[in-house]
Amino acid sequence: MLSKQEELILSPYYELYNLVVPKDNLLRQTKELVDFSFILDELKKNYSIDNGRNAIPPIRMFKYLLLKVFYDLSDVDVVERSQYDLSFKYFLDMAPEEPVIDPSSLTKFRRLRIKDMKLLDLLIGKTVEIALEHNLLLGKSIILDATHTSSRYNSKSAAQYLQELSKKLRKTIYQYDEKMKEAFPSKPVDGGYQEELTYTEQLVSVVEQSPQIAKVPSVKEKLNILKEAVEDSKHNTHFSTDPDARVGHKSEDHSFHGYKTHLALSDERIITAAIITSGEKSDGNYLPDLIDKTKKNGVEIEAVIGDKAYSRKENLIYANKEKLKLISKLHPLITHGRRKEDSFVYNKDAGRYMCPAGHLSKNSGHIKKRDKNRNTRIKFYWDIEKCKECPIREGCYTEGAKTKSYSLTIKSKEHSEHETFQHSEEFKELARSRYKIEAKNSELKNRHGYDKANAAGLLGMYIQGATSIFAVNIKRIIKLMNEKK
């Protein structure tokens, strides 16, 4: 049940916060900067008004999630630190002597109180609103990119994942006491999930019954992570696969299993919009949506900067329609043709293409019109009988083929105009700022654990994305405000 009135903090020790939490402390600055009442307005519909015992205030629970992101901690560790770190208690609106929550409450809060994906837009919108109130968003361009996050299970079964974490725990314990090996249960034989789960729970029990080992910091950390993994594997899927994660590609020979977060970043390095998808989605598809979300958050845009994934024809048309400058290089296949270094050449006198062996095409080009979002292609055909007898047919003619053709893409008006624009000094100058979003992606991953999903499922990824982006935006806003002083 949700309390109908706010609780006042009445404590004789409250003055301690003014003594031990300095004014430049990140959590104090965040608490003073952000009015978190909007979280209550968003989540109160997921609570009963008159049934059950009083719930832990939703704002406090949400702040626990923020602390996890700020300091990259597990549920157990963030609750433990809030017992003795007064800056944590101050941020959580708790009295110094007030007892902390049970870590399992955070799991229930994520699963029962955050039921939709609106939180991502809500939190980004709030940080952009704060930035606008303090006149921090002065630029009129945004930078687009997508960053990948590997699934927590990383294409492994839950049994394999539990096995991996159990092994890490045992190795850490052996560094302090190799005799513990005798007390551990027998390892599973067939490696099935249920057998591995039983073994893991028994292993956790044995370790917890040995306080002299369980309290060692490095052991405790591995133990807490393993316990969280056990709970997560029970609630998400018996088959231990992340139901929403998909395989995506970072390069031709480098793939990942997980999610993509499509980002829009301002010149001041504040994230203005985000969309989270499974890993196989194309970056370029989300340009209109990111621009639309950014505009709805009150940011003015004149230029959009991105890599060549965003220069698809429909995006060029959209940018022209919205009167935006799209700073995205065309794909080399469009600007230079599909076979940059082949030996097929156009004979202007014959009006035909000539193959490497010197044979002219049978036709002067068959034009194939495609849908409005794809360029027209022109195709040339050769006499197949000549190809069969050609001395240099290897690599050019496929044995048994009934036709031999050569295709070229005819640039659209939009591509031709954009190719001219991308050679201008204005384009080159604006393109230089694209590095900013790479640095932001690095910050999310290296400082806030965004390289690996905390939970299975797209909703869990939305929660992680919402809190992580909120944290990096607030930190950036505070830094910009301090620089203005």
CSV table of C-alpha atoms in Angstrom, one decimal:
chain,number,residue,atom,x,y,z
A,1,MET,CA,0.0,0.0,0.0
A,2,LEU,CA,1.3,3.4,-0.9
A,3,SER,CA,1.3,6.0,1.9
A,4,LYS,CA,-1.0,9.0,1.2
A,5,GLN,CA,1.3,11.5,2.8
A,6,GLU,CA,5.0,12.2,2.8
A,7,GLU,CA,7.0,11.2,5.8
A,8,LEU,CA,9.1,14.0,7.5
A,9,ILE,CA,12.6,13.0,8.6
A,10,LEU,CA,12.7,13.7,12.3
A,11,SER,CA,16.1,12.7,13.7
A,12,PRO,CA,18.4,14.2,16.3
A,13,TYR,CA,21.3,13.1,14.1
A,14,TYR,CA,20.2,14.7,10.9
A,15,GLU,CA,22.7,17.5,11.3
A,16,LEU,CA,25.4,14.9,10.7
A,17,TYR,CA,24.7,15.2,7.0
A,18,ASN,CA,25.8,18.8,6.9
A,19,LEU,CA,29.1,17.8,8.6
A,20,VAL,CA,30.1,14.8,6.6
A,21,VAL,CA,28.5,15.3,3.2
A,22,PRO,CA,30.2,18.2,1.5
A,23,LYS,CA,28.4,20.6,-0.8
A,24,ASP,CA,30.4,19.4,-3.9
A,25,ASN,CA,29.4,15.8,-3.3
A,26,LEU,CA,27.8,14.3,-6.4
A,27,LEU,CA,24.9,12.9,-4.5
A,28,ARG,CA,24.2,16.1,-2.6
A,29,GLN,CA,24.3,18.1,-5.9
A,30,THR,CA,22.0,15.6,-7.6
A,31,LYS,CA,19.5,15.7,-4.7
A,32,GLU,CA,19.5,19.5,-4.7
A,33,LEU,CA,19.2,19.7,-8.5
A,34,VAL,CA,16.5,17.1,-9.2
A,35,ASP,CA,12.9,17.1,-7.9
A,36,PHE,CA,12.1,13.4,-7.9
A,37,SER,CA,8.4,13.8,-7.4
A,38,PHE,CA,7.8,13.0,-11.0
A,39,ILE,CA,8.8,9.4,-10.2
A,40,LEU,CA,6.0,9.1,-7.7
A,41,ASP,CA,3.5,10.5,-10.3
A,42,GLU,CA,4.7,7.9,-12.8
A,43,LEU,CA,4.7,4.8,-10.6
A,44,LYS,CA,1.9,5.4,-8.1
A,45,LYS,CA,-0.6,3.7,-10.5
A,46,ASN,CA,1.3,0.4,-9.9
A,47,TYR,CA,0.6,0.5,-6.1
A,48,SER,CA,-2.5,-0.2,-4.1
A,49,ILE,CA,-3.9,2.8,-2.3
A,50,ASP,CA,-5.7,1.0,0.5
A,51,ASN,CA,-4.6,-2.6,0.6
A,52,GLY,CA,-1.6,-4.2,2.4
A,53,ARG,CA,1.2,-2.7,4.5
A,54,ASN,CA,2.9,0.6,3.7
A,55,ALA,CA,5.3,0.2,0.8
A,56,ILE,CA,8.8,1.6,0.8
A,57,PRO,CA,8.6,5.0,-0.9
A,58,PRO,CA,8.9,4.6,-4.7
A,59,ILE,CA,11.3,7.5,-4.9
A,60,ARG,CA,13.7,5.9,-2.5
A,61,MET,CA,13.5,2.6,-4.4
A,62,PHE,CA,14.2,4.4,-7.6
A,63,LYS,CA,17.2,6.2,-6.0
A,64,TYR,CA,18.6,2.8,-5.0
A,65,LEU,CA,18.6,1.9,-8.7
A,66,LEU,CA,20.4,5.2,-9.5
A,67,LEU,CA,23.0,4.4,-6.9
A,68,LYS,CA,23.6,1.0,-8.5
A,69,VAL,CA,24.4,2.8,-11.8
A,70,PHE,CA,26.4,5.7,-10.3
A,71,TYR,CA,28.8,3.3,-8.6
A,72,ASP,CA,28.3,0.0,-10.6
A,73,LEU,CA,27.2,-2.1,-7.6
A,74,SER,CA,25.0,-5.2,-7.2
A,75,ASP,CA,21.7,-5.1,-5.2
A,76,VAL,CA,23.4,-6.5,-2.1
A,77,ASP,CA,26.4,-4.2,-2.2
A,78,VAL,CA,24.4,-1.0,-2.8
A,79,VAL,CA,22.2,-1.8,0.2
A,80,GLU,CA,25.2,-2.7,2.4
A,81,ARG,CA,27.0,0.5,1.5
A,82,SER,CA,23.9,2.5,2.3
A,83,GLN,CA,24.1,1.2,5.9
A,84,TYR,CA,27.4,3.1,6.6
A,85,ASP,CA,27.8,5.6,3.8
A,86,LEU,CA,26.0,8.8,5.0
A,87,SER,CA,26.1,10.3,1.5
A,88,PHE,CA,24.0,7.4,0.4
A,89,LYS,CA,21.5,7.8,3.2
A,90,TYR,CA,21.3,11.5,2.6
A,91,PHE,CA,20.5,10.9,-1.1
A,92,LEU,CA,17.9,8.3,-0.1
A,93,ASP,CA,16.1,10.7,2.2
A,94,MET,CA,16.8,8.5,5.2
A,95,ALA,CA,17.6,9.4,8.8
A,96,PRO,CA,21.2,8.4,9.8
A,97,GLU,CA,20.0,5.8,12.2
A,98,GLU,CA,17.2,4.4,9.9
A,99,PRO,CA,17.5,0.7,8.9
A,100,VAL,CA,18.0,-0.1,5.2
A,101,ILE,CA,15.8,-2.3,3.0
A,102,ASP,CA,16.3,-5.9,2.2
A,103,PRO,CA,18.1,-6.3,-1.1
A,104,SER,CA,15.3,-8.6,-2.5
A,105,SER,CA,13.0,-5.5,-2.4
A,106,LEU,CA,14.9,-4.1,-5.3
A,107,THR,CA,14.2,-7.2,-7.4
A,108,LYS,CA,10.5,-6.9,-6.6
A,109,PHE,CA,10.5,-3.2,-7.4
A,110,ARG,CA,11.9,-3.8,-10.8
A,111,ARG,CA,9.5,-6.6,-11.6
A,112,LEU,CA,6.3,-5.4,-10.1
A,113,ARG,CA,6.4,-1.6,-10.1
A,114,ILE,CA,8.2,-0.7,-13.4
A,115,LYS,CA,5.8,-2.3,-15.9
A,116,ASP,CA,6.3,-0.4,-19.1
A,117,MET,CA,9.0,1.2,-21.1
A,118,LYS,CA,8.0,4.9,-20.7
A,119,LEU,CA,10.6,5.4,-18.0
A,120,LEU,CA,13.4,5.8,-20.6
A,121,ASP,CA,11.7,8.8,-22.3
A,122,LEU,CA,10.6,10.2,-19.0
A,123,LEU,CA,14.0,10.3,-17.4
A,124,ILE,CA,15.8,11.7,-20.5
A,125,GLY,CA,13.0,14.3,-20.9
A,126,LYS,CA,13.6,15.3,-17.3
A,127,THR,CA,17.3,15.8,-17.6
A,128,VAL,CA,16.9,17.7,-20.9
A,129,GLU,CA,14.3,19.9,-19.1
A,130,ILE,CA,16.8,20.6,-16.3
A,131,ALA,CA,19.5,21.4,-18.9
A,132,LEU,CA,17.2,23.9,-20.7
A,133,GLU,CA,16.2,25.6,-17.4
A,134,HIS,CA,19.9,26.3,-16.8
A,135,ASN,CA,20.6,27.4,-20.4
A,136,LEU,CA,23.1,24.6,-21.0
A,137,LEU,CA,21.8,23.5,-24.4
A,138,LEU,CA,23.0,26.2,-26.8
A,139,GLY,CA,24.1,24.2,-29.8
A,140,LYS,CA,21.7,23.3,-32.6
A,141,SER,CA,23.0,20.0,-33.8
A,142,ILE,CA,22.7,16.5,-32.5
A,143,ILE,CA,25.0,13.5,-33.0
A,144,LEU,CA,23.5,10.0,-33.6
A,145,ASP,CA,25.0,6.6,-33.0
A,146,ALA,CA,24.2,3.2,-31.6
A,147,THR,CA,26.1,1.4,-28.8
A,148,HIS,CA,25.8,-2.3,-28.2
A,149,THR,CA,25.2,-4.1,-24.9
A,150,SER,CA,25.9,-7.8,-24.6
A,151,SER,CA,23.2,-10.0,-23.1
A,152,ARG,CA,23.8,-11.1,-19.6
A,153,TYR,CA,23.7,-14.7,-20.8
A,154,ASN,CA,25.8,-13.9,-23.9
A,155,SER,CA,24.3,-16.8,-25.9
A,156,LYS,CA,25.0,-19.3,-23.0
A,157,SER,CA,22.5,-21.4,-21.2
A,158,ALA,CA,21.7,-20.5,-17.6
A,159,ALA,CA,23.4,-23.8,-16.6
A,160,GLN,CA,26.6,-22.6,-18.4
A,161,TYR,CA,26.3,-19.2,-16.8
A,162,LEU,CA,25.8,-20.5,-13.3
A,163,GLN,CA,28.7,-23.0,-13.9
A,164,GLU,CA,31.0,-20.1,-15.0
A,165,LEU,CA,30.1,-18.0,-11.9
A,166,SER,CA,30.4,-20.9,-9.5
A,167,LYS,CA,33.9,-21.6,-10.9
A,168,LYS,CA,34.9,-18.0,-10.3
A,169,LEU,CA,33.7,-18.2,-6.7
A,170,ARG,CA,35.5,-21.5,-6.1
A,171,LYS,CA,38.8,-20.1,-7.5
A,172,THR,CA,38.6,-17.0,-5.3
A,173,ILE,CA,37.9,-19.2,-2.2
A,174,TYR,CA,40.9,-21.5,-3.0
A,175,GLN,CA,43.2,-18.5,-2.8
A,176,TYR,CA,42.4,-18.2,0.9
A,177,ASP,CA,41.6,-21.8,1.9
A,178,GLU,CA,42.1,-24.8,-0.4
A,179,LYS,CA,40.6,-27.1,2.3
A,180,MET,CA,37.2,-25.7,1.5
A,181,LYS,CA,37.2,-28.0,-1.6
A,182,GLU,CA,36.4,-30.9,0.8
A,183,ALA,CA,33.3,-29.3,2.0
A,184,PHE,CA,31.9,-28.4,-1.4
A,185,PRO,CA,29.1,-30.6,-3.0
A,186,SER,CA,29.9,-32.9,-5.9
A,187,LYS,CA,29.9,-31.2,-9.3
A,188,PRO,CA,26.9,-32.0,-11.7
A,189,VAL,CA,27.5,-34.8,-14.1
A,190,ASP,CA,25.2,-34.0,-17.1
A,191,GLY,CA,25.3,-30.2,-16.9
A,192,GLY,CA,21.5,-29.8,-17.0
A,193,TYR,CA,20.0,-26.6,-15.7
A,194,GLN,CA,18.1,-28.1,-12.7
A,195,GLU,CA,21.2,-30.1,-11.6
A,196,GLU,CA,23.4,-27.1,-12.0
A,197,LEU,CA,20.9,-24.9,-10.0
A,198,THR,CA,20.8,-27.4,-7.2
A,199,TYR,CA,24.6,-27.6,-7.1
A,200,THR,CA,24.9,-23.8,-7.1
A,201,GLU,CA,22.4,-23.4,-4.2
A,202,GLN,CA,24.3,-26.0,-2.2
A,203,LEU,CA,27.6,-24.3,-2.9
A,204,VAL,CA,26.2,-20.9,-1.8
A,205,SER,CA,24.9,-22.5,1.4
A,206,VAL,CA,28.3,-24.1,2.2
A,207,VAL,CA,30.1,-20.8,1.7
A,208,GLU,CA,27.6,-18.9,3.8
A,209,GLN,CA,28.0,-21.4,6.6
A,210,SER,CA,31.7,-20.5,6.7
A,211,PRO,CA,31.7,-16.8,7.8
A,212,GLN,CA,35.5,-16.6,8.0
A,213,ILE,CA,35.5,-17.1,4.2
A,214,ALA,CA,32.2,-15.5,3.3
A,215,LYS,CA,33.2,-12.2,4.8
A,216,VAL,CA,36.4,-11.8,2.7
A,217,PRO,CA,35.6,-8.9,0.3
A,218,SER,CA,36.6,-10.6,-2.9
A,219,VAL,CA,34.7,-13.8,-2.0
A,220,LYS,CA,31.7,-11.8,-0.9
A,221,GLU,CA,31.5,-9.9,-4.2
A,222,LYS,CA,31.6,-13.2,-6.2
A,223,LEU,CA,29.0,-14.8,-3.9
A,224,ASN,CA,26.6,-11.9,-4.2
A,225,ILE,CA,26.8,-11.9,-8.0
A,226,LEU,CA,26.2,-15.7,-8.0
A,227,LYS,CA,23.2,-15.4,-5.8
A,228,GLU,CA,21.7,-12.7,-8.1
A,229,ALA,CA,22.3,-15.0,-11.1
A,230,VAL,CA,20.4,-17.8,-9.3
A,231,GLU,CA,17.4,-15.6,-8.7
A,232,ASP,CA,17.4,-14.2,-12.2
A,233,SER,CA,17.6,-17.6,-13.9
A,234,LYS,CA,14.5,-18.8,-11.9
A,235,HIS,CA,12.3,-15.8,-12.9
A,236,ASN,CA,13.2,-15.2,-16.6
A,237,THR,CA,13.3,-18.5,-18.5
A,238,HIS,CA,13.8,-22.2,-17.8
A,239,PHE,CA,15.7,-22.5,-21.0
A,240,SER,CA,18.1,-19.8,-19.9
A,241,THR,CA,18.1,-17.7,-23.1
A,242,ASP,CA,17.5,-14.0,-23.1
A,243,PRO,CA,14.1,-13.9,-24.9
A,244,ASP,CA,14.6,-10.5,-26.6
A,245,ALA,CA,18.4,-10.5,-27.3
A,246,ARG,CA,19.5,-11.0,-30.9
A,247,VAL,CA,22.8,-11.4,-32.7
A,248,GLY,CA,24.1,-8.1,-34.2
A,249,HIS,CA,27.3,-7.2,-36.0
A,250,LYS,CA,29.9,-4.5,-35.0
A,251,SER,CA,32.0,-5.3,-38.0
A,252,GLU,CA,32.2,-7.9,-40.8
A,253,ASP,CA,33.9,-10.4,-38.5
A,254,HIS,CA,32.8,-9.3,-35.1
A,255,SER,CA,29.3,-10.2,-33.8
A,256,PHE,CA,27.6,-9.9,-30.4
A,257,HIS,CA,24.4,-11.2,-28.7
A,258,GLY,CA,22.4,-8.6,-27.0
A,259,TYR,CA,20.9,-5.2,-27.5
A,260,LYS,CA,21.4,-1.8,-29.2
A,261,THR,CA,20.8,1.6,-27.7
A,262,HIS,CA,20.3,4.2,-30.4
A,263,LEU,CA,21.3,7.6,-29.0
A,264,ALA,CA,21.0,11.3,-29.9
A,265,LEU,CA,23.6,13.5,-28.2
A,266,SER,CA,23.8,17.3,-28.1
A,267,ASP,CA,26.9,19.4,-28.7
A,268,GLU,CA,27.1,19.8,-24.9
A,269,ARG,CA,27.3,16.0,-24.6
A,270,ILE,CA,23.8,15.6,-23.1
A,271,ILE,CA,21.8,12.6,-24.4
A,272,THR,CA,18.5,14.1,-25.8
A,273,ALA,CA,16.8,10.9,-26.9
A,274,ALA,CA,17.3,7.1,-26.9
A,275,ILE,CA,15.7,4.0,-28.4
A,276,ILE,CA,16.6,0.5,-27.2
A,277,THR,CA,16.2,-2.5,-29.6
A,278,SER,CA,17.4,-6.0,-30.0
A,279,GLY,CA,20.9,-6.3,-31.5
A,280,GLU,CA,20.2,-7.0,-35.1
A,281,LYS,CA,18.3,-3.7,-35.9
A,282,SER,CA,19.8,-1.3,-38.4
A,283,ASP,CA,21.1,2.1,-37.0
A,284,GLY,CA,19.8,4.1,-39.9
A,285,ASN,CA,16.1,3.1,-39.3
A,286,TYR,CA,15.9,5.2,-36.2
A,287,LEU,CA,17.0,8.7,-37.4
A,288,PRO,CA,13.5,10.1,-37.7
A,289,ASP,CA,12.4,8.8,-34.3
A,290,LEU,CA,15.5,10.1,-32.5
A,291,ILE,CA,15.0,13.5,-34.1
A,292,ASP,CA,11.3,13.5,-33.2
A,293,LYS,CA,12.0,12.6,-29.6
A,294,THR,CA,14.7,15.3,-29.3
A,295,LYS,CA,12.3,17.9,-30.7
A,296,LYS,CA,9.6,16.9,-28.3
A,297,ASN,CA,12.0,17.4,-25.4
A,298,GLY,CA,12.4,21.0,-26.5
A,299,VAL,CA,15.7,20.9,-28.3
A,300,GLU,CA,16.1,23.0,-31.4
A,301,ILE,CA,17.9,21.1,-34.3
A,302,GLU,CA,19.5,22.4,-37.5
A,303,ALA,CA,22.0,19.7,-38.2
A,304,VAL,CA,22.2,15.9,-37.6
A,305,ILE,CA,25.6,14.2,-37.5
A,306,GLY,CA,26.2,10.5,-37.9
A,307,ASP,CA,28.2,7.8,-39.6
A,308,LYS,CA,27.4,6.4,-43.0
A,309,ALA,CA,24.7,4.2,-41.6
A,310,TYR,CA,22.4,7.2,-41.5
A,311,SER,CA,22.8,8.4,-45.1
A,312,ARG,CA,20.2,6.0,-46.6
A,313,LYS,CA,17.9,7.6,-49.2
A,314,GLU,CA,14.8,7.8,-47.0
A,315,ASN,CA,16.8,9.7,-44.4
A,316,LEU,CA,18.1,12.2,-47.0
A,317,ILE,CA,14.5,12.8,-48.1
A,318,TYR,CA,13.4,13.2,-44.5
A,319,ALA,CA,16.2,15.6,-43.7
A,320,ASN,CA,15.3,17.7,-46.8
A,321,LYS,CA,11.7,17.7,-45.8
A,322,GLU,CA,12.5,18.8,-42.2
A,323,LYS,CA,15.1,21.4,-43.5
A,324,LEU,CA,17.9,19.7,-41.6
A,325,LYS,CA,21.5,19.4,-42.6
A,326,LEU,CA,22.4,15.7,-42.6
A,327,ILE,CA,26.1,15.3,-41.9
A,328,SER,CA,26.5,11.6,-42.8
A,329,LYS,CA,28.8,10.3,-45.6
A,330,LEU,CA,27.3,8.3,-48.4
A,331,HIS,CA,28.3,4.6,-48.5
A,332,PRO,CA,31.3,4.0,-50.8
A,333,LEU,CA,29.2,1.7,-52.9
A,334,ILE,CA,27.0,4.7,-53.9
A,335,THR,CA,29.8,7.3,-54.4
A,336,HIS,CA,32.3,5.0,-56.1
A,337,GLY,CA,30.2,2.2,-57.5
A,338,ARG,CA,30.0,-1.4,-56.5
A,339,ARG,CA,33.2,-2.7,-58.2
A,340,LYS,CA,35.7,0.0,-57.7
A,341,GLU,CA,38.7,-1.8,-59.1
A,342,ASP,CA,37.2,-4.2,-61.7
A,343,SER,CA,38.1,-4.1,-65.4
A,344,PHE,CA,34.6,-3.6,-66.8
A,345,VAL,CA,34.7,-0.3,-68.7
A,346,TYR,CA,32.2,1.8,-70.6
A,347,ASN,CA,32.9,2.2,-74.4
A,348,LYS,CA,31.3,5.5,-75.2
A,349,ASP,CA,31.7,5.0,-78.9
A,350,ALA,CA,29.8,1.7,-78.9
A,351,GLY,CA,27.4,2.8,-76.2
A,352,ARG,CA,28.1,-0.6,-74.4
A,353,TYR,CA,30.1,-1.9,-71.5
A,354,MET,CA,33.2,-4.0,-72.3
A,355,CYS,CA,34.3,-6.9,-70.2
A,356,PRO,CA,38.0,-7.6,-69.2
A,357,ALA,CA,38.3,-9.9,-72.3
A,358,GLY,CA,37.3,-7.1,-74.6
A,359,HIS,CA,33.8,-8.4,-75.4
A,360,LEU,CA,31.0,-5.8,-75.6
A,361,SER,CA,27.7,-6.3,-73.9
A,362,LYS,CA,24.7,-7.5,-76.0
A,363,ASN,CA,22.6,-4.5,-74.9
A,364,SER,CA,23.0,-0.9,-74.2
A,365,GLY,CA,21.6,-1.3,-70.7
A,366,HIS,CA,18.4,-2.5,-69.2
A,367,ILE,CA,17.1,-0.1,-66.7
A,368,LYS,CA,15.4,-1.6,-63.6
A,369,LYS,CA,13.3,0.8,-61.6
A,370,ARG,CA,12.9,0.0,-57.9
A,371,ASP,CA,10.8,1.4,-55.1
A,372,LYS,CA,11.1,5.0,-54.1
A,373,ASN,CA,13.6,4.3,-51.3
A,374,ARG,CA,16.1,2.4,-53.5
A,375,ASN,CA,18.1,3.7,-56.5
A,376,THR,CA,17.4,2.7,-60.0
A,377,ARG,CA,19.8,0.0,-61.4
A,378,ILE,CA,21.0,-0.5,-65.0
A,379,LYS,CA,22.0,-4.0,-66.1
A,380,PHE,CA,24.2,-5.1,-69.1
A,381,TYR,CA,24.2,-8.7,-70.6
A,382,TRP,CA,26.9,-10.7,-72.4
A,383,ASP,CA,26.8,-13.5,-74.9
A,384,ILE,CA,26.9,-16.6,-72.7
A,385,GLU,CA,28.5,-18.7,-75.4
A,386,LYS,CA,31.5,-16.4,-75.6
A,387,CYS,CA,31.8,-16.5,-71.8
A,388,LYS,CA,31.9,-20.3,-71.8
A,389,GLU,CA,35.0,-20.3,-74.1
A,390,CYS,CA,36.7,-17.2,-72.5
A,391,PRO,CA,40.3,-17.9,-71.4
A,392,ILE,CA,39.9,-15.6,-68.4
A,393,ARG,CA,36.4,-16.7,-67.3
A,394,GLU,CA,37.6,-17.9,-63.9
A,395,GLY,CA,36.2,-15.6,-61.2
A,396,CYS,CA,34.0,-13.9,-63.8
A,397,TYR,CA,31.8,-16.6,-65.2
A,398,THR,CA,30.1,-19.3,-63.1
A,399,GLU,CA,30.1,-22.7,-64.7
A,400,GLY,CA,26.5,-23.7,-65.7
A,401,ALA,CA,25.2,-20.1,-65.5
A,402,LYS,CA,22.6,-19.3,-68.1
A,403,THR,CA,23.4,-15.6,-68.2
A,404,LYS,CA,26.2,-13.2,-67.5
A,405,SER,CA,25.3,-9.7,-66.4
A,406,TYR,CA,26.9,-6.6,-64.9
A,407,SER,CA,24.9,-4.1,-62.8
A,408,LEU,CA,25.4,-0.5,-61.9
A,409,THR,CA,23.4,1.8,-59.5
A,410,ILE,CA,22.2,5.1,-60.9
A,411,LYS,CA,22.6,7.8,-58.3
A,412,SER,CA,19.3,9.4,-57.3
A,413,LYS,CA,18.9,13.2,-57.2
A,414,GLU,CA,19.2,13.1,-53.4
A,415,HIS,CA,22.4,11.1,-53.5
A,416,SER,CA,24.0,13.4,-56.1
A,417,GLU,CA,23.1,16.5,-54.1
A,418,HIS,CA,24.4,15.0,-50.9
A,419,GLU,CA,27.7,13.8,-52.5
A,420,THR,CA,28.3,17.5,-53.5
A,421,PHE,CA,27.5,18.6,-49.9
A,422,GLN,CA,29.8,16.1,-48.2
A,423,HIS,CA,32.8,17.7,-50.0
A,424,SER,CA,32.0,21.1,-48.6
A,425,GLU,CA,33.9,22.8,-45.8
A,426,GLU,CA,30.7,23.1,-43.7
A,427,PHE,CA,30.1,19.4,-43.9
A,428,LYS,CA,33.7,18.6,-42.9
A,429,GLU,CA,33.7,21.1,-40.0
A,430,LEU,CA,30.4,19.7,-38.5
A,431,ALA,CA,31.6,16.1,-39.0
A,432,ARG,CA,34.6,16.7,-36.7
A,433,SER,CA,32.3,16.7,-33.6
A,434,ARG,CA,31.2,13.1,-34.1
A,435,TYR,CA,33.9,11.9,-31.7
A,436,LYS,CA,31.8,13.2,-28.8
A,437,ILE,CA,29.3,10.4,-29.0
A,438,GLU,CA,32.0,7.8,-29.1
A,439,ALA,CA,33.3,9.2,-25.8
A,440,LYS,CA,29.8,9.1,-24.3
A,441,ASN,CA,29.4,5.4,-25.3
A,442,SER,CA,32.7,4.6,-23.6
A,443,GLU,CA,31.6,6.4,-20.4
A,444,LEU,CA,28.3,4.4,-20.3
A,445,LYS,CA,30.2,1.1,-20.8
A,446,ASN,CA,33.3,1.6,-18.7
A,447,ARG,CA,32.0,3.6,-15.8
A,448,HIS,CA,28.4,2.5,-15.5
A,449,GLY,CA,28.5,-1.2,-16.6
A,450,TYR,CA,26.5,-0.7,-19.8
A,451,ASP,CA,28.6,-3.2,-21.8
A,452,LYS,CA,26.7,-6.0,-20.2
A,453,ALA,CA,22.9,-6.3,-19.5
A,454,ASN,CA,21.9,-6.6,-15.9
A,455,ALA,CA,18.9,-8.7,-16.6
A,456,ALA,CA,17.2,-10.7,-19.3
A,457,GLY,CA,14.5,-9.2,-21.5
A,458,LEU,CA,13.9,-5.9,-23.3
A,459,LEU,CA,12.1,-4.3,-20.3
A,460,GLY,CA,15.1,-5.0,-18.1
A,461,MET,CA,17.3,-3.4,-20.7
A,462,TYR,CA,15.0,-0.4,-20.8
A,463,ILE,CA,15.3,0.0,-17.0
A,464,GLN,CA,19.1,-0.3,-17.2
A,465,GLY,CA,19.2,2.2,-20.1
A,466,ALA,CA,16.9,4.7,-18.4
A,467,THR,CA,18.9,4.8,-15.1
A,468,SER,CA,22.3,4.7,-16.8
A,469,ILE,CA,21.5,7.6,-19.2
A,470,PHE,CA,19.8,9.6,-16.4
A,471,ALA,CA,23.0,9.2,-14.4
A,472,VAL,CA,25.4,10.3,-17.1
A,473,ASN,CA,23.2,13.2,-18.0
A,474,ILE,CA,22.9,14.4,-14.5
A,475,LYS,CA,26.7,14.1,-14.0
A,476,ARG,CA,27.3,16.1,-17.2
A,477,ILE,CA,24.8,18.8,-16.2
A,478,ILE,CA,26.4,19.2,-12.8
A,479,LYS,CA,29.8,19.5,-14.4
A,480,LEU,CA,28.6,22.2,-16.9
A,481,MET,CA,26.9,24.1,-14.1
A,482,ASN,CA,30.0,24.1,-12.0
A,483,GLU,CA,32.1,25.3,-14.9
A,484,LYS,CA,29.7,28.3,-15.4
A,485,LYS,CA,30.2,29.4,-11.8
